[in-house]
Amino acid sequence: MVSSNDVQCLFLQAVLSRRVMTREVALKLWEKCIDAVKAANDALDIEFNGDRNSWDNFVTQINEALNPLNMDFAQMSDEITGKEMCALVNRKGDEVAQLATEYSALEIAYFKAVLHQIMTAPNEAFCITSMAALRETNNLNITKSQAEVVLSSFVAKGWLVKSRRGRYSLAMRTMIELLPYLRSTYPNNIIECTICMEVVTRGVSCYTNNCHTHLHAHCFEKYRKRSQNCPTCQANWSTEANSKKLERIGEAAYKEGQDVRRRRPLQDRPESDEEDEEAEAGASQPSQPSQPSQPSRSQAKKKRAVREDSMDIDEDEPEPEPPKAQKRKSRR
C-alpha cells in the first residue's frame, strides 16, 4: 500500500541517481515525488510547500531515517557560485572508501595521494599541476598513462576540477561527500569562511598580519555591501588599493614552481627518487676549483726512473764540450 513514507523513498532514489544537485533541483524532485505518491493514492493528504521551514523539516525527517545507515543528506554552498548544493553522503569510517564502488584499490590510493598534495599545497593554493599529479605515480604501482586516464575519470565523475591552466583542485562533490574525511585527516590545513563557517579552498583572506579572516568570493561580495571593514581586525577595505592587497585563496594564489621540489618523506620514497634528489642537490651546489692531486709513491718512482733514464749518456757518442767561460770585462 502506498503511504506518505514513499515520498522519502522516491526522493532518495532520485538523489542517488544525480549525486550532487542544487537546492532548487532538490525542491523540484521533492514536489514531483509528492505528485507521484498522491497519484497512486488519492486518499493521502500531502501538500507541497517550498518555503525554507518546510524544506528543513523534510531534510530532518530524511536524516532521521538515514541515521541507522550512517548516511546523511548534506547541504553546502558552492564556493564559486554560492548556490546551495545537496548530496547523499556516507558518514561511516573512511569516507574515501565509497569510491570503491567505481574505482579499484590502487586507483583509490592514487586519489588519496593527489588529494594529499592538493590539501597541503603551499600558499593556500589548494591545487597542483598535472606534472605534480603524475609524479605521485612514483610511489605507486601505476604508470603515468594509466594515471592520466584515472585523472580524467576523477574530473568526469565530479571528484576533481581541472582548470584551463591544467591545474587540479577539489570539486564540489569531494567537498560535500568527503568533508568529514578532510576535516579528520587535514585539521591543520582546513580553513573556514569567517561568514558562513564552511570550508574555503577558493576565496580571499585579510592582508593584516595575524588576522585569520578568510572569505569565499561570494561571501566577500555580500559582506562588502553592508561593511567596508574586516570582520575580525577592522582593517579598512573601502579603498581600491586596500582591496587589491587582499590575499587570494585557491589557484589565484599558486606561484610558479611551488610544487616542483615537493617530495614525500624519505622513508616513503623509492631509492630512485632519493638518488635523483641527491643528483639535483649536487647540481645545485657551485663547482669548486679543482686542487692539484698529490702523486702516489709508485707514480713518483716511475717519474724519477724516467728522469734518470733520460739523463743516461751513450758511451759511443762523443761527450759534448763544456761551453767556454767568457772573460768579464774589467771596469776602468
Short mmCIF file of C-alpha atoms in Angstrom, two decimals, residues 52-303:
data_model
loop_
_atom_site.label_atom_id
_atom_site.label_comp_id
_atom_site.label_asym_id
_atom_site.label_seq_id
_atom_site.Cartn_x
_atom_site.Cartn_y
_atom_site.Cartn_z
CA ARG A 52 12.54 27.18 3.98
CA ASN A 53 10.92 25.80 7.13
CA SER A 54 9.08 23.05 5.25
CA TRP A 55 12.24 22.10 3.42
CA ASP A 56 14.31 21.96 6.62
CA ASN A 57 11.69 19.76 8.28
CA PHE A 58 11.70 17.40 5.30
CA VAL A 59 15.53 17.16 5.39
CA THR A 60 15.40 16.43 9.14
CA GLN A 61 12.98 13.57 8.55
CA ILE A 62 15.22 12.13 5.84
CA ASN A 63 18.33 12.28 8.04
CA GLU A 64 16.49 10.59 10.90
CA ALA A 65 15.62 7.73 8.57
CA LEU A 66 19.21 7.56 7.24
CA ASN A 67 20.89 7.72 10.64
CA PRO A 68 20.90 3.90 11.24
CA LEU A 69 22.65 3.53 7.85
CA ASN A 70 25.38 6.04 8.80
CA MET A 71 24.37 8.22 5.89
CA ASP A 72 23.29 11.83 5.68
CA PHE A 73 21.59 14.20 3.26
CA ALA A 74 24.11 17.06 3.43
CA GLN A 75 23.90 20.64 2.22
CA MET A 76 26.75 23.03 1.40
CA SER A 77 27.21 26.25 -0.56
CA ASP A 78 29.18 26.11 -3.78
CA GLU A 79 32.43 28.05 -3.34
CA ILE A 80 32.22 29.71 -6.75
CA THR A 81 28.54 30.42 -7.35
CA GLY A 82 27.31 30.50 -3.75
CA LYS A 83 24.37 28.23 -4.64
CA GLU A 84 23.27 25.75 -2.00
CA MET A 85 24.17 22.20 -3.06
CA CYS A 86 22.77 18.91 -1.76
CA ALA A 87 24.09 15.34 -1.81
CA LEU A 88 23.69 11.99 -0.09
CA VAL A 89 26.94 11.23 1.76
CA ASN A 90 28.46 8.35 3.70
CA ARG A 91 29.40 9.11 7.32
CA LYS A 92 30.87 5.72 8.22
CA GLY A 93 34.60 5.04 8.62
CA ASP A 94 36.91 6.08 5.83
CA GLU A 95 34.64 8.09 3.54
CA VAL A 96 37.06 7.72 0.64
CA ALA A 97 36.20 4.01 0.65
CA GLN A 98 32.92 4.84 -1.04
CA LEU A 99 34.92 5.36 -4.22
CA ALA A 100 35.44 1.58 -4.24
CA THR A 101 32.09 1.19 -5.96
CA GLU A 102 33.61 2.64 -9.14
CA TYR A 103 37.42 2.52 -8.62
CA SER A 104 39.97 -0.14 -7.71
CA ALA A 105 42.06 -0.09 -4.54
CA LEU A 106 45.09 1.17 -6.50
CA GLU A 107 43.07 3.98 -8.08
CA ILE A 108 41.71 4.99 -4.66
CA ALA A 109 45.27 5.06 -3.30
CA TYR A 110 46.25 7.31 -6.19
CA PHE A 111 43.28 9.59 -5.49
CA LYS A 112 44.37 9.88 -1.86
CA ALA A 113 47.90 10.78 -2.96
CA VAL A 114 46.64 13.53 -5.27
CA LEU A 115 44.21 14.72 -2.60
CA HIS A 116 47.09 14.96 -0.12
CA GLN A 117 49.11 17.16 -2.46
CA ILE A 118 46.13 19.44 -3.07
CA MET A 119 45.32 19.86 0.62
CA THR A 120 48.95 20.54 1.60
CA ALA A 121 49.75 22.86 -1.32
CA PRO A 122 51.80 25.92 -0.24
CA ASN A 123 50.42 29.47 -0.12
CA GLU A 124 46.85 28.17 0.42
CA ALA A 125 46.70 27.42 -3.32
CA PHE A 126 44.78 24.12 -2.87
CA CYS A 127 45.76 22.98 -6.37
CA ILE A 128 48.56 21.14 -8.14
CA THR A 129 49.82 20.95 -11.70
CA SER A 130 49.33 17.98 -13.99
CA MET A 131 53.03 17.14 -13.65
CA ALA A 132 52.78 17.10 -9.86
CA ALA A 133 49.75 14.81 -10.04
CA LEU A 134 51.53 12.41 -12.38
CA ARG A 135 54.64 12.46 -10.18
CA GLU A 136 52.62 10.65 -7.48
CA THR A 137 52.81 7.52 -9.64
CA ASN A 138 56.44 7.12 -8.49
CA ASN A 139 55.17 5.90 -5.12
CA LEU A 140 52.52 3.56 -6.56
CA ASN A 141 52.43 0.65 -8.96
CA ILE A 142 50.69 2.63 -11.68
CA THR A 143 52.01 4.01 -14.96
CA LYS A 144 51.71 7.62 -16.00
CA SER A 145 49.47 6.70 -18.94
CA GLN A 146 47.12 4.88 -16.57
CA ALA A 147 47.21 7.85 -14.19
CA GLU A 148 46.18 10.22 -16.98
CA VAL A 149 43.12 8.07 -17.68
CA VAL A 150 42.21 7.91 -13.98
CA LEU A 151 42.64 11.66 -13.57
CA SER A 152 40.28 12.24 -16.48
CA SER A 153 37.78 9.93 -14.78
CA PHE A 154 38.09 11.84 -11.49
CA VAL A 155 37.24 15.03 -13.38
CA ALA A 156 34.38 13.45 -15.34
CA LYS A 157 32.82 11.92 -12.19
CA GLY A 158 32.98 15.24 -10.36
CA TRP A 159 35.72 14.46 -7.80
CA LEU A 160 38.29 16.90 -9.19
CA VAL A 161 38.26 20.07 -11.27
CA LYS A 162 40.85 20.77 -13.96
CA SER A 163 41.35 24.43 -14.82
CA ARG A 164 42.30 25.89 -18.18
CA ARG A 165 45.88 26.07 -16.96
CA GLY A 166 45.93 22.33 -16.33
CA ARG A 167 45.82 22.50 -12.52
CA TYR A 168 43.74 20.14 -10.40
CA SER A 169 41.66 21.24 -7.41
CA LEU A 170 38.80 19.84 -5.33
CA ALA A 171 35.38 19.64 -6.94
CA MET A 172 32.08 20.25 -5.17
CA ARG A 173 31.40 16.52 -4.91
CA THR A 174 34.60 15.96 -2.96
CA MET A 175 33.91 18.94 -0.73
CA ILE A 176 30.45 17.79 0.27
CA GLU A 177 30.84 13.99 0.27
CA LEU A 178 34.35 13.74 1.77
CA LEU A 179 34.18 16.67 4.18
CA PRO A 180 34.44 14.53 7.37
CA TYR A 181 37.50 12.78 5.90
CA LEU A 182 39.11 16.11 5.02
CA ARG A 183 38.50 17.53 8.49
CA SER A 184 39.87 14.49 10.30
CA THR A 185 42.86 13.95 8.01
CA TYR A 186 43.95 17.57 7.45
CA PRO A 187 42.88 19.52 10.55
CA ASN A 188 45.85 21.91 10.21
CA ASN A 189 45.19 22.64 6.54
CA ILE A 190 41.44 23.24 6.67
CA ILE A 191 40.42 26.91 6.72
CA GLU A 192 36.87 28.12 7.26
CA CYS A 193 34.96 31.12 5.99
CA THR A 194 34.52 33.77 8.67
CA ILE A 195 30.98 34.47 7.43
CA CYS A 196 29.37 31.09 6.64
CA MET A 197 31.82 28.89 8.64
CA GLU A 198 32.18 26.43 5.74
CA VAL A 199 35.48 25.18 4.30
CA VAL A 200 37.32 27.58 1.97
CA THR A 201 39.55 26.44 -0.89
CA ARG A 202 38.74 29.41 -3.15
CA GLY A 203 38.35 32.99 -1.94
CA VAL A 204 40.23 35.82 -0.25
CA SER A 205 41.89 36.49 3.10
CA CYS A 206 42.77 39.65 5.00
CA TYR A 207 46.20 41.15 4.40
CA THR A 208 46.73 42.18 8.06
CA ASN A 209 49.39 40.16 9.89
CA ASN A 210 47.99 37.54 12.29
CA CYS A 211 44.43 38.18 11.03
CA HIS A 212 42.66 34.90 10.33
CA THR A 213 39.81 36.24 8.21
CA HIS A 214 39.03 34.01 5.23
CA LEU A 215 36.07 34.52 2.96
CA HIS A 216 34.50 32.84 -0.03
CA ALA A 217 34.31 35.11 -3.05
CA HIS A 218 30.50 35.20 -2.88
CA CYS A 219 30.55 35.78 0.90
CA PHE A 220 33.04 38.61 0.40
CA GLU A 221 30.80 40.33 -2.17
CA LYS A 222 27.75 40.07 0.09
CA TYR A 223 29.67 41.27 3.14
CA ARG A 224 31.12 44.33 1.41
CA LYS A 225 27.61 45.57 0.63
CA ARG A 226 27.00 46.16 4.32
CA SER A 227 30.52 46.79 5.66
CA GLN A 228 33.88 48.00 4.33
CA ASN A 229 35.96 46.79 7.28
CA CYS A 230 37.46 43.41 8.05
CA PRO A 231 35.07 41.50 10.35
CA THR A 232 37.98 40.45 12.59
CA CYS A 233 40.67 43.16 12.69
CA GLN A 234 38.51 46.02 11.35
CA ALA A 235 41.04 46.88 8.64
CA ASN A 236 39.68 49.37 6.12
CA TRP A 237 38.84 47.64 2.82
CA SER A 238 36.98 50.60 1.32
CA THR A 239 39.75 51.92 -0.94
CA GLU A 240 40.65 50.22 -4.18
CA ALA A 241 44.29 49.94 -3.10
CA ASN A 242 43.38 48.04 0.05
CA SER A 243 41.02 45.77 -1.88
CA LYS A 244 43.86 44.80 -4.19
CA LYS A 245 46.02 43.94 -1.18
CA LEU A 246 43.65 41.15 -0.14
CA GLU A 247 45.41 37.81 -0.44
CA ARG A 248 43.97 35.12 -2.68
CA ILE A 249 42.99 31.58 -1.74
CA GLY A 250 42.97 28.86 -4.38
CA GLU A 251 44.51 28.72 -7.83
CA ALA A 252 44.95 32.51 -7.88
CA ALA A 253 47.47 32.05 -5.02
CA TYR A 254 49.52 29.50 -6.94
CA LYS A 255 53.13 30.52 -7.54
CA GLU A 256 55.02 29.06 -10.46
CA GLY A 257 57.31 26.23 -9.43
CA GLN A 258 55.98 25.95 -5.87
CA ASP A 259 55.39 22.21 -6.18
CA VAL A 260 58.38 21.33 -8.35
CA ARG A 261 60.54 20.11 -5.47
CA ARG A 262 57.79 18.81 -3.23
CA ARG A 263 58.61 15.29 -2.15
CA ARG A 264 57.30 12.73 0.28
CA PRO A 265 59.38 11.78 3.35
CA LEU A 266 62.47 9.73 2.53
CA GLN A 267 61.13 6.59 4.19
CA ASP A 268 58.08 6.68 1.89
CA ARG A 269 60.02 7.17 -1.32
CA PRO A 270 61.77 4.64 -3.55
CA GLU A 271 65.55 4.66 -3.83
CA SER A 272 65.42 6.10 -7.35
CA ASP A 273 63.78 9.28 -6.03
CA GLU A 274 66.50 9.63 -3.38
CA GLU A 275 69.23 9.28 -5.99
CA ASP A 276 67.51 11.86 -8.21
CA GLU A 277 67.30 14.28 -5.31
CA GLU A 278 70.98 13.79 -4.46
CA ALA A 279 71.88 14.43 -8.09
CA GLU A 280 69.77 17.61 -8.08
CA ALA A 281 71.41 18.73 -4.85
CA GLY A 282 74.86 18.14 -6.32
CA ALA A 283 73.95 20.06 -9.44
CA SER A 284 72.63 22.98 -7.42
CA GLN A 285 75.92 23.42 -5.48
CA PRO A 286 78.53 25.68 -7.10
CA SER A 287 81.51 23.87 -8.51
CA GLN A 288 84.73 24.23 -6.51
CA PRO A 289 88.07 24.77 -8.29
CA SER A 290 89.96 21.52 -8.58
CA GLN A 291 93.04 21.13 -6.38
CA PRO A 292 96.16 19.52 -7.84
CA SER A 293 96.30 15.94 -6.65
CA GLN A 294 99.40 14.62 -4.90
CA PRO A 295 101.12 11.82 -6.88
CA SER A 296 101.28 8.44 -5.25
CA ARG A 297 104.59 6.78 -4.30
CA SER A 298 104.52 4.41 -7.28
CA GLN A 299 103.86 7.29 -9.67
CA ALA A 300 106.71 9.27 -8.11
CA LYS A 301 109.10 6.32 -8.55
CA LYS A 302 108.10 5.93 -12.19
CA LYS A 303 108.66 9.64 -12.87
#
